[in-house]
PDB file of C-alpha atoms in Angstrom:
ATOM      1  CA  UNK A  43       3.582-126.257  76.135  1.00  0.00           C
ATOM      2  CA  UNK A  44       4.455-122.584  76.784  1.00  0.00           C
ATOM      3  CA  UNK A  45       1.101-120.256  76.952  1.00  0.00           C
ATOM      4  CA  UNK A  46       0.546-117.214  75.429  1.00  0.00           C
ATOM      5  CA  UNK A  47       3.760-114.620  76.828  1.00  0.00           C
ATOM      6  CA  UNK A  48       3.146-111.179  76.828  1.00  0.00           C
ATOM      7  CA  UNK A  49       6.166-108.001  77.745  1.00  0.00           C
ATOM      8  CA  UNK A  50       6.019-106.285  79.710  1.00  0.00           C
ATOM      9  CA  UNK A  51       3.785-106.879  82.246  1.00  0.00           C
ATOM     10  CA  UNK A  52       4.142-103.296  83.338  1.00  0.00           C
ATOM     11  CA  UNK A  53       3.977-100.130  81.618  1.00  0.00           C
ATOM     12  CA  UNK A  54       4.152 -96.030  82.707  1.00  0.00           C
ATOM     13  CA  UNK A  55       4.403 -93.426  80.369  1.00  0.00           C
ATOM     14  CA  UNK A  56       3.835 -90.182  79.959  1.00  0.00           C
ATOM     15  CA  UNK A  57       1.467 -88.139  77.379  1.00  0.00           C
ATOM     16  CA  UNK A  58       2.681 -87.707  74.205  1.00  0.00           C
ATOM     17  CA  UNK A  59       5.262 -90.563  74.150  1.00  0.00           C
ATOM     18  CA  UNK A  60       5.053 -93.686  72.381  1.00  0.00           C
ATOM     19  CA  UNK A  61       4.924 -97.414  73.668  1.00  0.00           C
ATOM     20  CA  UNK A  62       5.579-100.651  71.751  1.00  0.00           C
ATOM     21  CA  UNK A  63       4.024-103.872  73.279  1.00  0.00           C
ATOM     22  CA  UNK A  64       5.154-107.599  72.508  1.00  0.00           C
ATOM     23  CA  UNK A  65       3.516-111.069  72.457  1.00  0.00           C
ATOM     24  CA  UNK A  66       4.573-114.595  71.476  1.00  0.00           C
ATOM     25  CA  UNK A  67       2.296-116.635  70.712  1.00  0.00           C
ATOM     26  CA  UNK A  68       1.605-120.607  71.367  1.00  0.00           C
ATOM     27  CA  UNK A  69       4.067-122.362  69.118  1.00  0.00           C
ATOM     28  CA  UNK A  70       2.470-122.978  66.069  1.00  0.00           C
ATOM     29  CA  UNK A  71      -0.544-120.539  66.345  1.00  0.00           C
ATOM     30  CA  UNK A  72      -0.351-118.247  63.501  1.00  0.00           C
ATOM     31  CA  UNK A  73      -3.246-115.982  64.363  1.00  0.00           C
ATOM     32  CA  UNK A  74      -2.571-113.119  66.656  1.00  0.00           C
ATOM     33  CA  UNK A  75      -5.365-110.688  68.319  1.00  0.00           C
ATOM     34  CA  UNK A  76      -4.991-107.584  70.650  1.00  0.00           C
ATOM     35  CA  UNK A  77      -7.367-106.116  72.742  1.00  0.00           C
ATOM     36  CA  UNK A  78      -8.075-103.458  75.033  1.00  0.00           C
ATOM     37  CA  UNK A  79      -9.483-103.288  78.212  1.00  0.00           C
ATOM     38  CA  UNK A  80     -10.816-100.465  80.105  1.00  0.00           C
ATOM     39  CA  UNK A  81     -13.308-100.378  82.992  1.00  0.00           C
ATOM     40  CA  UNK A  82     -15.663 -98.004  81.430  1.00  0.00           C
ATOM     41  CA  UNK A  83     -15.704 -99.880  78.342  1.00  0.00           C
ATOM     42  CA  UNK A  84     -14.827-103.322  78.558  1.00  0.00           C
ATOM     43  CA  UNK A  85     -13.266-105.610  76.152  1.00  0.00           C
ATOM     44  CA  UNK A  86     -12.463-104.219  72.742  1.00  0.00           C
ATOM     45  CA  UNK A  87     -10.918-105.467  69.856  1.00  0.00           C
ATOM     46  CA  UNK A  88      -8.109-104.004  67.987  1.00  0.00           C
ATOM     47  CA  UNK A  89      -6.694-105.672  65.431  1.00  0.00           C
ATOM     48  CA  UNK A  90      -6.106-109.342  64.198  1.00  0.00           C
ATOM     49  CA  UNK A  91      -3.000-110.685  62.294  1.00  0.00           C
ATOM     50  CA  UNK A  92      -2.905-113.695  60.755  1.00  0.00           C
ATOM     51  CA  UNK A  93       0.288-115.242  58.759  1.00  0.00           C
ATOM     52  CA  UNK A  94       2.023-111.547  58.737  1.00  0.00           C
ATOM     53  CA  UNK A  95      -1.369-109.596  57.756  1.00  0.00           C
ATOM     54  CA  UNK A  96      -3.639-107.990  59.102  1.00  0.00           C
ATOM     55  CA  UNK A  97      -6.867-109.364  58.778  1.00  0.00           C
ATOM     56  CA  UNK A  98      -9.298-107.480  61.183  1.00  0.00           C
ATOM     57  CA  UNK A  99      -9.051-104.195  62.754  1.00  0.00           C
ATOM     58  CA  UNK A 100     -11.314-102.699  64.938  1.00  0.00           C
ATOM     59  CA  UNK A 101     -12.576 -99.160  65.505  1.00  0.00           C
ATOM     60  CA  UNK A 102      -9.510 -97.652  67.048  1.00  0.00           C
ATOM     61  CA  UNK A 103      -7.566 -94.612  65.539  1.00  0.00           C
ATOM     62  CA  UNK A 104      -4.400 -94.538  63.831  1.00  0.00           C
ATOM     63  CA  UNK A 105      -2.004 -94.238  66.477  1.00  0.00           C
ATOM     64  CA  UNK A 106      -2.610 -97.848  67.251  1.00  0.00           C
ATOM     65  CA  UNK A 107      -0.974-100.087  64.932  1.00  0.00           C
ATOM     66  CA  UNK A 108       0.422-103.441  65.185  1.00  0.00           C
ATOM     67  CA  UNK A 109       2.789-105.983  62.475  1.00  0.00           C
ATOM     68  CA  UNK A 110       3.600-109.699  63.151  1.00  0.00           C
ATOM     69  CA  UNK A 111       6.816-111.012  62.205  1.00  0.00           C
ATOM     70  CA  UNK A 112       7.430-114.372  60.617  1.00  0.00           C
ATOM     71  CA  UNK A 113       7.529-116.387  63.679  1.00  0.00           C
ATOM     72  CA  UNK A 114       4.080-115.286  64.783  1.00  0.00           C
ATOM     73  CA  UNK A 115       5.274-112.793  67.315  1.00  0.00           C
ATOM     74  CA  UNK A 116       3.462-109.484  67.260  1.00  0.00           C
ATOM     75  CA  UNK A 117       3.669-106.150  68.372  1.00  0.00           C
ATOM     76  CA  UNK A 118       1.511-103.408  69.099  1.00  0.00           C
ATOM     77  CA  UNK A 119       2.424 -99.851  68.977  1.00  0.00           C
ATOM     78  CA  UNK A 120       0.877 -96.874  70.387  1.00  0.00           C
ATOM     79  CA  UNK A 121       1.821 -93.303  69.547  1.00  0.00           C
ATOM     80  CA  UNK A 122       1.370 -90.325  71.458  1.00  0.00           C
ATOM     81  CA  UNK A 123      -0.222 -91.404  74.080  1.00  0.00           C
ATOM     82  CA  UNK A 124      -3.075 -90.105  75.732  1.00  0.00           C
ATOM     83  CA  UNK A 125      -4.562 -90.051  79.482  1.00  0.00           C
ATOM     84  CA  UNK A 126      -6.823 -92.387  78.079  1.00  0.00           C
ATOM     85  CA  UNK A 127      -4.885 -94.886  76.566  1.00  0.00           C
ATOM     86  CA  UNK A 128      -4.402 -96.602  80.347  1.00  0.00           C
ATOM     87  CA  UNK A 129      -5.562 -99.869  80.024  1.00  0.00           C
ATOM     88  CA  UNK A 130      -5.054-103.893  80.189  1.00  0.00           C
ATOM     89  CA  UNK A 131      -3.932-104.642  76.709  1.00  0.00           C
ATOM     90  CA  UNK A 132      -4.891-108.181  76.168  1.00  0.00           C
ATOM     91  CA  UNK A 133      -2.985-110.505  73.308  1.00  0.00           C
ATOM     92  CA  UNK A 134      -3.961-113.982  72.043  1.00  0.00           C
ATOM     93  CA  UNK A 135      -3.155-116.483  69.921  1.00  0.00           C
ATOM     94  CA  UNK A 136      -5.037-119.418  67.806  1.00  0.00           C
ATOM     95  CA  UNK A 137      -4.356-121.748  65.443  1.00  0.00           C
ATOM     96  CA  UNK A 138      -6.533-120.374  63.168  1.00  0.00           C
ATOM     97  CA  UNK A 139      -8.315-117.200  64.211  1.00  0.00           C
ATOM     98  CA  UNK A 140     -11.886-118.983  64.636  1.00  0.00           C
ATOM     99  CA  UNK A 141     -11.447-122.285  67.005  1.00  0.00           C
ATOM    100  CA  UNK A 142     -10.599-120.206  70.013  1.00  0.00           C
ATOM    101  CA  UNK A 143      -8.604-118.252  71.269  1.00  0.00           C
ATOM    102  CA  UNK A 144      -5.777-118.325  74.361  1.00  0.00           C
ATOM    103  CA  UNK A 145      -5.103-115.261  75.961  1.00  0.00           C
ATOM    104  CA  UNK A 146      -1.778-114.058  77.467  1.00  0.00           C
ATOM    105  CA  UNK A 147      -1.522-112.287  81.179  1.00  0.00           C
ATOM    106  CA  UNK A 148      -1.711-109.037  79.669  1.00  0.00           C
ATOM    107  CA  UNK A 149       0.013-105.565  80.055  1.00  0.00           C
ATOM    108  CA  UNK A 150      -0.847-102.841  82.269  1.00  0.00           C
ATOM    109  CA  UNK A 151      -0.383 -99.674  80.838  1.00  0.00           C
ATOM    110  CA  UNK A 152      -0.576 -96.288  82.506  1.00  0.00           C
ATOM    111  CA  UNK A 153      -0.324 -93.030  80.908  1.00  0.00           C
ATOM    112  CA  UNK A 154       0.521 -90.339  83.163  1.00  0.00           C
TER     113      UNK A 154
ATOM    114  CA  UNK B 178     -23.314-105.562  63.994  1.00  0.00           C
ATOM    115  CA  UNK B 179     -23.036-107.817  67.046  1.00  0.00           C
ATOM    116  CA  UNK B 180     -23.774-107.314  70.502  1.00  0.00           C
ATOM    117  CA  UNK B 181     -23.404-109.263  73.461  1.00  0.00           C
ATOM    118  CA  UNK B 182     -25.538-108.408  76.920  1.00  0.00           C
ATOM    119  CA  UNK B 183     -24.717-109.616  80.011  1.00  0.00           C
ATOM    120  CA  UNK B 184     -27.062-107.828  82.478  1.00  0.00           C
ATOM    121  CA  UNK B 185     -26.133-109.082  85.837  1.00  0.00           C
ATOM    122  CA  UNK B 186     -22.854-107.216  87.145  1.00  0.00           C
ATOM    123  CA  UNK B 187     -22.285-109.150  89.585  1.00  0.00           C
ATOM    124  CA  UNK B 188     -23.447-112.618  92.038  1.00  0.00           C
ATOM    125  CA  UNK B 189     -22.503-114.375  94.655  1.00  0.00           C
ATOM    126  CA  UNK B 190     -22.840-118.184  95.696  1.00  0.00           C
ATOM    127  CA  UNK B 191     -22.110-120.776  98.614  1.00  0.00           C
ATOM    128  CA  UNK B 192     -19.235-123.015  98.021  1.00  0.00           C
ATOM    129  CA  UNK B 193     -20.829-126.735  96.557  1.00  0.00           C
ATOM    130  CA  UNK B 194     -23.557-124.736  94.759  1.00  0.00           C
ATOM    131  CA  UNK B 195     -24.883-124.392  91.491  1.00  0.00           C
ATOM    132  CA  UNK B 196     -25.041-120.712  89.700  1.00  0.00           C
ATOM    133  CA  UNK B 197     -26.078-119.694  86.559  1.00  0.00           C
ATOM    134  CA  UNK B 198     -24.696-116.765  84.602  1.00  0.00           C
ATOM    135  CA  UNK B 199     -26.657-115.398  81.882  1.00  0.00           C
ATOM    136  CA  UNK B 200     -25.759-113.786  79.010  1.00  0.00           C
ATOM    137  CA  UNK B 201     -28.001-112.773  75.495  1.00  0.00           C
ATOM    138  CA  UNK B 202     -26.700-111.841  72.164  1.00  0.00           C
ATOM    139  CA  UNK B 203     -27.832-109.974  68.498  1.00  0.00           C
ATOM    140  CA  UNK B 204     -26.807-111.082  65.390  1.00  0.00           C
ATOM    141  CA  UNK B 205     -28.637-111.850  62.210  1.00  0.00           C
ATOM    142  CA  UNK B 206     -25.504-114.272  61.032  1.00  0.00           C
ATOM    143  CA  UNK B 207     -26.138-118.005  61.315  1.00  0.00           C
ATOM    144  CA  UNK B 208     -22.888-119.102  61.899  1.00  0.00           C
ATOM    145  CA  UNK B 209     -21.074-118.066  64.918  1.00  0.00           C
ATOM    146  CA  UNK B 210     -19.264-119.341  67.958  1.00  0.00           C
ATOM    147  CA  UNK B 211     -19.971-118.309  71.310  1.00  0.00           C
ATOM    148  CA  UNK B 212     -17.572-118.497  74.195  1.00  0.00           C
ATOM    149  CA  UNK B 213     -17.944-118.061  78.254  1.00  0.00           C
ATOM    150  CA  UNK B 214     -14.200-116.942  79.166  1.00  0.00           C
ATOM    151  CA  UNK B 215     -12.971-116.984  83.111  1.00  0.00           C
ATOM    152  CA  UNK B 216     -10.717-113.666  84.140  1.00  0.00           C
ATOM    153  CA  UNK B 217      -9.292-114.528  87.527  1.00  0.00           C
ATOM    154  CA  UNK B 218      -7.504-111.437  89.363  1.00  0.00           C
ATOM    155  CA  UNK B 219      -4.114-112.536  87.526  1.00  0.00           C
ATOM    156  CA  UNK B 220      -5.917-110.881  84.692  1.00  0.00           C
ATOM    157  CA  UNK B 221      -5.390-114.077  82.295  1.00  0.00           C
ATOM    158  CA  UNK B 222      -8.425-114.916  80.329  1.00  0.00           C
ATOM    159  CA  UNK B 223      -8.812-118.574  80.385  1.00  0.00           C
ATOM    160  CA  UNK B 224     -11.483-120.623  77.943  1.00  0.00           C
ATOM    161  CA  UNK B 225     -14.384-121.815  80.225  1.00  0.00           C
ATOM    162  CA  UNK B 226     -16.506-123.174  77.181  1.00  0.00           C
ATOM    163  CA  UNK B 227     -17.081-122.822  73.822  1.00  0.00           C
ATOM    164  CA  UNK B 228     -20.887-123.763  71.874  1.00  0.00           C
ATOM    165  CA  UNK B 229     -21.131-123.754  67.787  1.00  0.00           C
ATOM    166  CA  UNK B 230     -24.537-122.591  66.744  1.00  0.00           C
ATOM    167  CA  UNK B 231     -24.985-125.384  64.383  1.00  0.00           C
ATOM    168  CA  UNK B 232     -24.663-127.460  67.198  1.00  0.00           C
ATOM    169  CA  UNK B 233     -27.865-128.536  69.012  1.00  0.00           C
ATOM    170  CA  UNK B 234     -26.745-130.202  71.413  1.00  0.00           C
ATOM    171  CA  UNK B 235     -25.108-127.822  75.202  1.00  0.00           C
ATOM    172  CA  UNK B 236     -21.379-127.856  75.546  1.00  0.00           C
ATOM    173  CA  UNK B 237     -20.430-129.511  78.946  1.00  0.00           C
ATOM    174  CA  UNK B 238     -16.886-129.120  80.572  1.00  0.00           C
ATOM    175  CA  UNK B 239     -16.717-131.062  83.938  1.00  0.00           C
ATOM    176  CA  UNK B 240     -18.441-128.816  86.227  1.00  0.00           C
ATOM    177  CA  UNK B 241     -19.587-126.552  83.471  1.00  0.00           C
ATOM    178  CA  UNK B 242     -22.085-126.644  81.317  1.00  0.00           C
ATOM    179  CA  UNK B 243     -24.708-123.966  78.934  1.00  0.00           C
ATOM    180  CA  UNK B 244     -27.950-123.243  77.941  1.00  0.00           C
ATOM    181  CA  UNK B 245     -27.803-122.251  74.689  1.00  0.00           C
ATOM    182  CA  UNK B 246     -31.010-120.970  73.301  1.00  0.00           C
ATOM    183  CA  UNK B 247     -30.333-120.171  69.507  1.00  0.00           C
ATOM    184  CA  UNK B 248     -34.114-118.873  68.231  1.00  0.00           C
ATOM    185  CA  UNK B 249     -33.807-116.650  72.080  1.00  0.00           C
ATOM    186  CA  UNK B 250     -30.209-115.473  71.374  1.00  0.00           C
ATOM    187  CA  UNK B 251     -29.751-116.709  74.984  1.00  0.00           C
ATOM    188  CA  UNK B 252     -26.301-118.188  76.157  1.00  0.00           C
ATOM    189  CA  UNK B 253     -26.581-119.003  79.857  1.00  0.00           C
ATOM    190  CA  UNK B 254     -23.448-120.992  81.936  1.00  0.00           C
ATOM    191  CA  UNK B 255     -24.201-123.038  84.700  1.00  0.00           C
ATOM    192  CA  UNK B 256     -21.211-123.153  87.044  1.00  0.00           C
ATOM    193  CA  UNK B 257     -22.254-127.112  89.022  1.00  0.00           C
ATOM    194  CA  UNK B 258     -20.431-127.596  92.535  1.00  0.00           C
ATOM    195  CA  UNK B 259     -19.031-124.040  92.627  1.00  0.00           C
ATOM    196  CA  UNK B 260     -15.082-124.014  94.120  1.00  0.00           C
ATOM    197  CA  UNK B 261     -13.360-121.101  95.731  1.00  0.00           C
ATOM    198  CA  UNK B 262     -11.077-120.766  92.783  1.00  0.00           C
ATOM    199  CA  UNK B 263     -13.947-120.385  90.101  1.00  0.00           C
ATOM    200  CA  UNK B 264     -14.272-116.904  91.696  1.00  0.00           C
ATOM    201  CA  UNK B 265     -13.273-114.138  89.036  1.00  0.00           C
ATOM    202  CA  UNK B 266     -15.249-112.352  86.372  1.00  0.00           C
ATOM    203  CA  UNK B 267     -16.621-114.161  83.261  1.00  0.00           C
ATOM    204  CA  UNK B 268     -17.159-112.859  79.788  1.00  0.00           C
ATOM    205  CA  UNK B 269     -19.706-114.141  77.098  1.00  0.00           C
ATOM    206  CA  UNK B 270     -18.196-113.510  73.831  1.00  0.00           C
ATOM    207  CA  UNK B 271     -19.792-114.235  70.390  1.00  0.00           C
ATOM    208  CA  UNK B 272     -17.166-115.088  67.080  1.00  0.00           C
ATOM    209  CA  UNK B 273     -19.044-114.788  63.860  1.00  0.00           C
ATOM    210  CA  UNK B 274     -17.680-117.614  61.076  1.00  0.00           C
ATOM    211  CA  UNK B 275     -19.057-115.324  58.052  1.00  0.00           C
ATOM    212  CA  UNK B 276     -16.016-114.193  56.000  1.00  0.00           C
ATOM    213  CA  UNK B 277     -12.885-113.826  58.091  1.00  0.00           C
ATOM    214  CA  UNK B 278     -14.566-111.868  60.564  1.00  0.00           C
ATOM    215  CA  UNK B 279     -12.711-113.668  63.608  1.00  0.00           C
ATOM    216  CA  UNK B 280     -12.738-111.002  66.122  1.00  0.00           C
ATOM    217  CA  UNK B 281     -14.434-111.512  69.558  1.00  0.00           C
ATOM    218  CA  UNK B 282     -17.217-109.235  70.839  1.00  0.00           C
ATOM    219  CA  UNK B 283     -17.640-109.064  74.847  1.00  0.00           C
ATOM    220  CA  UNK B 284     -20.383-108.593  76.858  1.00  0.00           C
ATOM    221  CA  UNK B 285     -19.219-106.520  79.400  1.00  0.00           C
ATOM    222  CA  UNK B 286     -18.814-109.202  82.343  1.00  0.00           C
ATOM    223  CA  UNK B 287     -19.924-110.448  85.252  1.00  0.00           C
ATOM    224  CA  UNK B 288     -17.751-110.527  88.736  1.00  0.00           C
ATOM    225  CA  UNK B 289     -18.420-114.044  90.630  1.00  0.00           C
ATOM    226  CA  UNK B 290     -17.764-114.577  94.007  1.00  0.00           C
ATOM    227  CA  UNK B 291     -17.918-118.046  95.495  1.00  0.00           C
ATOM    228  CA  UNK B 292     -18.218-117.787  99.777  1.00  0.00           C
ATOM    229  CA  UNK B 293     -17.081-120.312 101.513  1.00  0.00           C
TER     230      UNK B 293
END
C-alpha cells in the first residue's frame, strides 16, 4: 500500500512570506502528526490531528498552524517566515495516534 | 515532562558485527511506548522497533533486538549482524499512553556507520 506522501519535497522562500505544506496519509490512518527538524535542535513536535481536530500541539508559535480535511490529508502552514524556520518538516500518519507512527520523506524548507 | 537522552553522537562498526545503541529516558508516567526509529540519508524515518512498558518481555525484529530496563529508564538497541544499509542515524523516542498525549519525544540521535 502507498506510504506516507508528502509535497513538496522542496521548498525556498523568502522572509516574510508564507508557505503551505501537504501530506496524505496511509489510507485509512486517521491520525496525522508534523514535526520539525533542525540540526541544532532535533526532532520536535508540532501538532497532532486526529479525525479533523487537533488533538496535540506542541510549543511552537502561532504562525504555525495546520487543519486536516475529511480524507485525512493535512496541511501545515507557516506565516511569515523567518531565517529560522529552515528545516526538514517531517509528517506521519497512524491508525490511531498511539500504535506507531509512519513517517513520510519529508520537506526541505529554506528560508532565504 | 519527558525527556529522552541519547548520549553517544555517533559509532561506527565492522560489517557482520553486533552494536549496541543506547538510549535513557525520564518520565514519572507508567504507561508509555518507546520506539528506536532508522533515518537513512533519504531522510524517511522508518520504524526499527517498538517496546510497551507493560511488557516484560524485549522486542526482537530479525536482526534487532532491545534492552529495555524499565526501573533504569534505559532503552538500549542491539543492531545483530550489522549490513551496509543499516547505516543512517537512529532516534529513541518515548509515546506516553496517559490521556491523548500521543506525541513523540526524540532523543536527539545517533549517526551509525557500518564499514565494510
Amino acid at each position: 500500500k502507498a506510504g506516507v506522501t508528502q509535497t513538496p519535497r522542496y521548498l525556498i522562500k523568502t522572509r516574510g512570506q508564507q508557505v503551505t505544506l501537504s501530506c496524505s496519509p496511509i489510507s485509512g490512518h486517521r491520525s496525522v502528526s508534523w514535526y520539525q527538524q533542525t540540526p541544532g535542535q532535533g526532532l520536535q513536535f508540532l501538532f497532532e490531528y486526529f479525525s479533523e481536530t487537533q488533538r496535540n500541539k506542541g510549543n511552537f508559535p502561532g504562525r504555525f498552524s495546520g487543519r486536516q480535511f475529511s480524507n485525512s490529508r493535512s496541511e501545515m502552514n507557516v506565516s511569515t517566515l523567518e531565517l529560522g524556520d529552515s528545516a526538514l518538516y517531517l509528517c506521519a500518519s497512524s491508525l490511531d495516534g498511539f500504535y506507531g507512527y509512519t513517517f513520510g520523506s519529508g520537506t526541505r524548507l529554506t528560508v532565504v | 515532562a519527558q525527556t529522552v537522552t541519547q548520549s553517544q553522537p555517533e559509532m561506527s562498526v565492522q560489517e557482520a558485527e553486533t552494536v549496541t545503541l543506547s538510549c535513557t529516558y525520564d518520565t514519572s508516567e507508567n504507561n508509555y511506548y518507546l520506539f528506536w526509529y532508522k533515518q537513512p540519508p533519504s531522510r524517511q524515518m522508518i520504524l526499527v522497533i517498538r517496546q510497551e512498558a507493560y511488557k516484560q518481555q524485549n522486542a526482537t525484529e530479525n536482526r534487532f533486538s532491545v534492552n529495555f530496563q524499565k526501573a533504569a529508564k534505559s532503552f538500549s538497541l542491539k543492531i545483530s549482524d550489522s549490513q551496509l544499509g543499516d547505516t543512517a542515524m537512529y532516534f529513541c523516542a518515548f509515546m506516553s499512553l496517559t490521556g491523548a498525549n500521543s506525541k513523540l519525544t526524540f532523543g536527539k540521535g545517533i549517526t551509525l556507520s557500518v564499514r565494510p
